Short mmCIF file of C-alpha atoms in Angstrom, two decimals:
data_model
loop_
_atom_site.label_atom_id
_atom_site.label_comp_id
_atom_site.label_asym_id
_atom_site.label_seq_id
_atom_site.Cartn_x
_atom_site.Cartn_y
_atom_site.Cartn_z
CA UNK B 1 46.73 96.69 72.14
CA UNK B 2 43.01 95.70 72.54
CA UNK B 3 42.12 92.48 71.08
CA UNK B 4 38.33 91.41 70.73
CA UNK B 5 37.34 88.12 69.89
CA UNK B 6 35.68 87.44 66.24
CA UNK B 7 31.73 86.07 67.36
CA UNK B 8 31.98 83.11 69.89
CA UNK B 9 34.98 81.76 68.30
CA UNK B 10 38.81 81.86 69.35
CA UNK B 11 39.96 84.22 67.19
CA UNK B 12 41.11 87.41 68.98
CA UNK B 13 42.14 90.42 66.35
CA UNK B 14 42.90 94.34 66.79
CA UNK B 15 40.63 96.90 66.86
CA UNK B 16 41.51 98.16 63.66
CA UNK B 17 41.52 95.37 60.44
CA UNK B 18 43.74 96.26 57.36
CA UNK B 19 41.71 96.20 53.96
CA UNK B 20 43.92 94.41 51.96
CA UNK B 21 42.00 95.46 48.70
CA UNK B 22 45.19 98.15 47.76
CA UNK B 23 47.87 95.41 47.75
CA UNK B 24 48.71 95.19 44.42
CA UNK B 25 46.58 97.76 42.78
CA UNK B 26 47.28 101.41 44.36
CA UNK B 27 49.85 99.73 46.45
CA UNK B 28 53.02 97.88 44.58
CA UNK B 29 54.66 95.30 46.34
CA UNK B 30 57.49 97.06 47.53
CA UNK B 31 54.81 99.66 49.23
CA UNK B 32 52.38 96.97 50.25
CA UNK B 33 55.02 95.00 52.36
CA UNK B 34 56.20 98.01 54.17
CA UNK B 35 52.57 98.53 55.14
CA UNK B 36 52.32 94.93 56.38
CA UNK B 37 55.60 94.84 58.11
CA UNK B 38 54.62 98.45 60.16
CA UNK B 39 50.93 97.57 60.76
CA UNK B 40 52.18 94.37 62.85
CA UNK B 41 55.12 96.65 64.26
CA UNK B 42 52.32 99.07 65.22
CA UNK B 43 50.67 95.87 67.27
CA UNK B 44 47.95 95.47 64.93
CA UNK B 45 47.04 91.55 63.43
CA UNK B 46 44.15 91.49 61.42
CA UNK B 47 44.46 91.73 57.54
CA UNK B 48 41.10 91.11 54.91
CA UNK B 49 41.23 90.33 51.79
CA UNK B 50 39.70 88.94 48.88
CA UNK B 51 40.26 86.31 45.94
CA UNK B 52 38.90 88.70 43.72
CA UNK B 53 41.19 91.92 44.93
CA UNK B 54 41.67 93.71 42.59
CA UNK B 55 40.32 92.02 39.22
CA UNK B 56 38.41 95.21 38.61
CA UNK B 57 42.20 96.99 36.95
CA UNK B 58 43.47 96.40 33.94
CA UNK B 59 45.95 93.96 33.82
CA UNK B 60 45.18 92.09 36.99
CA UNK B 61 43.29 89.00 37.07
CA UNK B 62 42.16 88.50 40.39
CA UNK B 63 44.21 87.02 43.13
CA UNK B 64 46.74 90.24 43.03
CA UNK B 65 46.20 90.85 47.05
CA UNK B 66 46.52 87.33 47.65
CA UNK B 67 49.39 86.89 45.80
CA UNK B 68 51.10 90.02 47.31
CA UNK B 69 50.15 88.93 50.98
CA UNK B 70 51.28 85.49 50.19
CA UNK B 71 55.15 86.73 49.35
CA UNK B 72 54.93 88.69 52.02
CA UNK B 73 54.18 85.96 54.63
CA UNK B 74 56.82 83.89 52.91
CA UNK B 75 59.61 86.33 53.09
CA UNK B 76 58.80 88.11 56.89
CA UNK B 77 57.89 84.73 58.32
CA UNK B 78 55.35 86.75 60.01
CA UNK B 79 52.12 84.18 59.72
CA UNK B 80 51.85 82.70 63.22
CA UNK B 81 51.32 87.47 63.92
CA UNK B 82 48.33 87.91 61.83
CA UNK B 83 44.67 86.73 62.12
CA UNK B 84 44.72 86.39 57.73
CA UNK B 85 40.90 86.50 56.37
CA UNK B 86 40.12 86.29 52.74
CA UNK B 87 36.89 85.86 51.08
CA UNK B 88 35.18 83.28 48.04
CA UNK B 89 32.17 83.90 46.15
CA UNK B 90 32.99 86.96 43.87
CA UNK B 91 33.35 86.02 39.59
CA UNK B 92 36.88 85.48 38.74
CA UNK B 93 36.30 84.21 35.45
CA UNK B 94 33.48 82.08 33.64
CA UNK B 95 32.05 79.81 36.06
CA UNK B 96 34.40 80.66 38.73
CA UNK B 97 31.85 82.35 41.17
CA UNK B 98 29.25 81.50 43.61
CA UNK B 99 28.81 79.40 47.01
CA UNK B 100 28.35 75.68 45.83
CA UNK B 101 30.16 73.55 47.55
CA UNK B 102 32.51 71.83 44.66
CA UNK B 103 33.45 75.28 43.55
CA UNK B 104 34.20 76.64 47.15
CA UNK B 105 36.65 73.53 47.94
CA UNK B 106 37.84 74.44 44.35
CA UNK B 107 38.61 78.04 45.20
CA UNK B 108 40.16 77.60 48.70
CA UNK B 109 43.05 75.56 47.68
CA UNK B 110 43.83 78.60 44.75
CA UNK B 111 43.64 80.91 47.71
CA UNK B 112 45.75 79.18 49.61
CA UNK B 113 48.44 78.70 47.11
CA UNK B 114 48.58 82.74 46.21
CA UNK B 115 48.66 83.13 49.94
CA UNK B 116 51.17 80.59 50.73
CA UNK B 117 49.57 79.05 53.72
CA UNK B 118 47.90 76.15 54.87
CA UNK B 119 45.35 77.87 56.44
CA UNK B 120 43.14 80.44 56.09
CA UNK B 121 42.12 81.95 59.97
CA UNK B 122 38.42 83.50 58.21
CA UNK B 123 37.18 82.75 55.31
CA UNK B 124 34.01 84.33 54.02
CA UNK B 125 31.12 84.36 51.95
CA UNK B 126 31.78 87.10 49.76
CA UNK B 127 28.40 87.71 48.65
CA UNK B 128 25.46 85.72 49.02
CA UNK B 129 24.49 83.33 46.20
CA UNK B 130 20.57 82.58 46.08
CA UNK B 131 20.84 79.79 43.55
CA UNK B 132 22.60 77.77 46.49
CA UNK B 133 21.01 76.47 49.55
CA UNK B 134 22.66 77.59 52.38
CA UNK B 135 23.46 74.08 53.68
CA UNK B 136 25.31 73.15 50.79
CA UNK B 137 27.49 76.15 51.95
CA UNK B 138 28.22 75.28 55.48
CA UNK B 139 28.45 71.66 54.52
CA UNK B 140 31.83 72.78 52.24
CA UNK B 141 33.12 75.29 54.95
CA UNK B 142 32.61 72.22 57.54
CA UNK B 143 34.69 70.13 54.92
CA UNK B 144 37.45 72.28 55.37
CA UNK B 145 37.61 73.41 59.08
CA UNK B 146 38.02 69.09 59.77
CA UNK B 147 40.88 69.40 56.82
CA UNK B 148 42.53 72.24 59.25
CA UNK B 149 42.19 74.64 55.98
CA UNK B 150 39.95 76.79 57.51
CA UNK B 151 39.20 78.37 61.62
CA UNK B 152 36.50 80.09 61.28
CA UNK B 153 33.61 81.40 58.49
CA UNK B 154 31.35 85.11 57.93
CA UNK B 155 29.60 86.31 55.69
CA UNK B 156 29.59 89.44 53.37
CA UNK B 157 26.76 91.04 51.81
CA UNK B 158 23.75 88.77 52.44
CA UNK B 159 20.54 89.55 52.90
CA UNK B 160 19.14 90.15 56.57
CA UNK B 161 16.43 86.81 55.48
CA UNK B 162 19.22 85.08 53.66
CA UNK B 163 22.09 85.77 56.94
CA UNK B 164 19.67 84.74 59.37
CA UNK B 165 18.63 81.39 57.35
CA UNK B 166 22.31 80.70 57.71
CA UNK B 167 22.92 81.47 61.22
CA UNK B 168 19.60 78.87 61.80
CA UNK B 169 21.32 76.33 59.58
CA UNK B 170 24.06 76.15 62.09
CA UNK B 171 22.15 75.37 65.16
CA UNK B 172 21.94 71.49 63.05
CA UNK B 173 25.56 71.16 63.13
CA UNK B 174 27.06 72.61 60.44
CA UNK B 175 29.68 75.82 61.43
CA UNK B 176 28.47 78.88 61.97
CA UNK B 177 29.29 82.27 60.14
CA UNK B 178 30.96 84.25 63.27
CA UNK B 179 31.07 87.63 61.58
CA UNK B 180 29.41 89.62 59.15
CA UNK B 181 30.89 92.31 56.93
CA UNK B 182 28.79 95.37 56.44
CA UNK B 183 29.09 99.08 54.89
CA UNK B 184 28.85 100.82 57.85
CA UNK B 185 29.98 104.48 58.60
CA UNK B 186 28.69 107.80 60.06
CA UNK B 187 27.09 108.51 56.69
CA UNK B 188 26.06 105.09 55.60
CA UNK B 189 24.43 103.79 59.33
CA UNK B 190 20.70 102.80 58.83
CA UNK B 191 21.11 99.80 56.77
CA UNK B 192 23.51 98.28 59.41
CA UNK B 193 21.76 99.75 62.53
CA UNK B 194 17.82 98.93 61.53
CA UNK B 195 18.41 95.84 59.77
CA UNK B 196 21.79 93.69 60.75
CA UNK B 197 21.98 95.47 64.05
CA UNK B 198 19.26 93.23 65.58
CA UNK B 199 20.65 89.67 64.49
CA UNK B 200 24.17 90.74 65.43
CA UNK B 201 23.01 90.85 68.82
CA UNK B 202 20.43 88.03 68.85
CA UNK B 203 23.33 85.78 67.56
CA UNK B 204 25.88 87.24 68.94
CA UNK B 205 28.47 87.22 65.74
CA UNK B 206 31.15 89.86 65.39
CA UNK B 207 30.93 92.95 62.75
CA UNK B 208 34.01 93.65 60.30
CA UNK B 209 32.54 96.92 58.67
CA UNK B 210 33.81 97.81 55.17
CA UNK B 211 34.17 101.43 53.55
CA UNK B 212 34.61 102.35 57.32
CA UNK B 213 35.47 106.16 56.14
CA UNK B 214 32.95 106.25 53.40
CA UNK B 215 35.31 106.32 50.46
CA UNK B 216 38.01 109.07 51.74
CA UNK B 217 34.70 111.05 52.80
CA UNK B 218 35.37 110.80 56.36
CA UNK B 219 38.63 112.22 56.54
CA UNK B 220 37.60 115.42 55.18
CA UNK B 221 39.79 115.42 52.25
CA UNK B 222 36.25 116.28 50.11
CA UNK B 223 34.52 119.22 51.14
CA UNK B 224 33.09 120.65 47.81
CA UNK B 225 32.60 119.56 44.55
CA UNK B 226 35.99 120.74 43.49
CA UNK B 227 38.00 118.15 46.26
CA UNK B 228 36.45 115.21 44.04
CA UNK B 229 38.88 115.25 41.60
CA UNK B 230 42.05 114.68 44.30
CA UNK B 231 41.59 111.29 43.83
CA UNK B 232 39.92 108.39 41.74
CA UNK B 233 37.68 107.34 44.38
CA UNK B 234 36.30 111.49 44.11
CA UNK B 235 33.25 110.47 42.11
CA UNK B 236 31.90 107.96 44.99
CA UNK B 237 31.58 110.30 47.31
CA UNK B 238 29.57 113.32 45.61
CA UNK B 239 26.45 111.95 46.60
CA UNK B 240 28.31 113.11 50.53
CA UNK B 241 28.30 117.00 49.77
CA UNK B 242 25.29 118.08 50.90
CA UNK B 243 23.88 119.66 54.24
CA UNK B 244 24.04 116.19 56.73
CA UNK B 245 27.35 115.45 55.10
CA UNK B 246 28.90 118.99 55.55
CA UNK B 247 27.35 118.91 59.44
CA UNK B 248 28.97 115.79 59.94
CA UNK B 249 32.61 117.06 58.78
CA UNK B 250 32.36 119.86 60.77
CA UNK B 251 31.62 117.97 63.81
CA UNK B 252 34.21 115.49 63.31
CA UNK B 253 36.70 118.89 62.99
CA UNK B 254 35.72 119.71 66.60
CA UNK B 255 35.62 117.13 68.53
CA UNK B 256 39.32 115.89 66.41
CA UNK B 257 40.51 119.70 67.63
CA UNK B 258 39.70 118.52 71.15
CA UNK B 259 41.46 115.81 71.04
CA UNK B 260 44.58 116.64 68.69
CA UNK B 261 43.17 113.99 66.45
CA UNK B 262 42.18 113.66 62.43
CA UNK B 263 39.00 113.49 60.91
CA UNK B 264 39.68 109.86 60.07
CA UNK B 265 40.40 108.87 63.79
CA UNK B 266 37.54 110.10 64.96
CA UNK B 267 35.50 108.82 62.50
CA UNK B 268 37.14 105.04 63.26
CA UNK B 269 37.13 105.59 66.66
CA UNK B 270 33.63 106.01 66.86
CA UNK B 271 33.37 102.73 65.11
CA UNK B 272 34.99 100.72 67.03
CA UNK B 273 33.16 102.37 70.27
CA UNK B 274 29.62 101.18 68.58
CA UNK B 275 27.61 97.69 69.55
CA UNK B 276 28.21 94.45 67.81
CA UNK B 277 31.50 96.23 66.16
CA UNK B 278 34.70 93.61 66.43
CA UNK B 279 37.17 96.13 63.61
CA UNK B 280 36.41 98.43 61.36
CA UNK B 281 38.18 98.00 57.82
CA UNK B 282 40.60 100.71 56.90
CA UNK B 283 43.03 100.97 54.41
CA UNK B 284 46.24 103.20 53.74
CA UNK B 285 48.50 103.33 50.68
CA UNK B 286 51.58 104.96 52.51
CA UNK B 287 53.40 104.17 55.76
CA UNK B 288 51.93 107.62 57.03
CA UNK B 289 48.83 106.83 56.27
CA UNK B 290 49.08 103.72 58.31
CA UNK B 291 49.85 105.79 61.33
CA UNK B 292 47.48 108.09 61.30
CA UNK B 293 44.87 106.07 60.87
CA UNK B 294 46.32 103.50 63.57
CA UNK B 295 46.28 105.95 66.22
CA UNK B 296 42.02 105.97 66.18
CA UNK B 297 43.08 102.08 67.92
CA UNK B 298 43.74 104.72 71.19
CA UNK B 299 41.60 107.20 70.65
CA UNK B 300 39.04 107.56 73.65
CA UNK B 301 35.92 108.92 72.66
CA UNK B 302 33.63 110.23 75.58
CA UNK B 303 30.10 110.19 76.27
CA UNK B 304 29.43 113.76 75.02
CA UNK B 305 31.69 112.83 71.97
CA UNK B 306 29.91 109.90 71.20
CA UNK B 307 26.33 111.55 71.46
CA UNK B 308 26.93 114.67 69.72
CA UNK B 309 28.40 112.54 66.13
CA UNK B 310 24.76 110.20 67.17
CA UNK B 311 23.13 113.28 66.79
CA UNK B 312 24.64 114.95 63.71
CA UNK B 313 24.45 111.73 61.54
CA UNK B 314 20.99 110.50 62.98
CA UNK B 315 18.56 108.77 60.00
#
């Protein structure tokens, strides 16, 4: 199993990161530590997460995935396998939200309690939070990498201005976000490619790319208006069904046909072939899932391959 290092820092994780975001929502616990237990089997050891996962249902608070990883770790004694990343930033109640640095040392020792470590491999800026100067940040995340609570730091949905302001910040001393976590797919690639693209490489930080399949788009499951109602995530990806989107399907059927792959594969395997990219994020709510989608970790794409999805999904 490949293993790429996360930016310039010692980290080294699969090709293929496991969005925690489903433990504990449209995964139980029961479900959610069989996925666990086979995506390490399968050789894979990077898992992302969130303190917020998965506030969003009713009945949940916030802290479910962590909670559900953390029980996990404690009963498969499986933490020393996995390269554990978790974010801070996102509301989880009044006042609880944001990047100052008394409420990130807050939140990392409630992370750290649902996840039942001492450590916390990367921990990331969820989303940016302009009220907050971005030394005040890096001066809390530096607090806790000498405390041994945290390896490494990213970033998630900042600004191109507002990343690269960070990134400078770090050249006076204070850590330095490795990675950044973008939506980036074959339908979803100009944001990444004109504008995040360019300071990946000038900086030369690592790329953890969320909604990696475009909502369920990319593994063909939707192909008219009357797939969307298969599943609750349906509705995200109408705005998919046109011409580009129904080229880009098609294409994916071919070239998975040549290889006696999936839609899905392909569509992660051309991730992980593309600059800057460390691990795309993909998640699976069944152990069969899990192994279909972990099989894009071996899927070679060639040349042709490669330039004929460029083509069909060009901006």
């Amino acid at each position: 199993m490949e293993r790429r290092k996360i930016g310039k820092s010692e980290l080294k994780v699969s090709t293929i990161c496991f969005g925690g975001n489903v433990f504990g929502w449209t995964a139980n616990q029961s479900v959610s530590f069989q996925l666990l237990d086979e995506f390490v089997d399968l050789g894979f050891n990077f898992i992302d997460t969130a303190d917020v996962y998965s506030r969003w249902v009713p009945g949940n608070s916030g802290g479910d995935s962590e909670k559900v990883i953390g029980q996990w770790l404690k009963e498969s004694k499986k933490r020393k396998d996995i390269v554990l990343a978790t974010k801070v930033g996102s509301e989880m109640g009044e006042g609880l939200k944001g990047l100052k640095k008394d409420y990130i040392i807050q939140a990392v020792e409630a992370s750290l309690s649902r996840l039942q470590t001492d450590y916390i491999d990367l921990y990331q800026s969820h989303y940016d939070d302009p009220s907050t100067p971005v030394e005040e940040t890096l001066e809390a995340y530096a607090k806790l990498i000498s405390e041994g609570k945290v390896r490494v730091i990213g970033a998630s949905n900042f600004a191109p201005g507002r990343l690269r302001e960070a990134l400078d910040a770090s050249e006076k001393g204070l850590p330095r976000y490795e990675c950044f976590q973008p939506e980036y797919n074959l339908v979803e690639r100009a944001g990444f490619e004109t504008e995040y693209l360019p300071i990946v490489k000038e900086y030369g930080i690592g790329v953890i790319s969320y909604f990696s399949l475009a909502a369920g788009f990319l593994t063909g499951k939707y192909r008219s208006e009357a797939d969307l109602s298969k599943s609750p995530r349906g509705a995200g990806v109408k705005k998919y069904l046109n011409e580009k989107g129904t080229s880009i399907l098609n294409k994916l059927d071919e070239i998975a046909a040549k290889h006696g792959a999936t839609p899905a594969q392909v569509s992660l395997a051309w991730l992980i072939s593309q600059p800057g990219v460390t691990a795309p994020i993909a998640s699976a709510t069944s152990v069969e899932q899990l192994r279909d989608i972990a099989k894009a970790a071996y899927l070679n794409l060639d040349n042709g391959d490669l330039e004929e999805l460029n083509a069909v999904s060009a901006y």
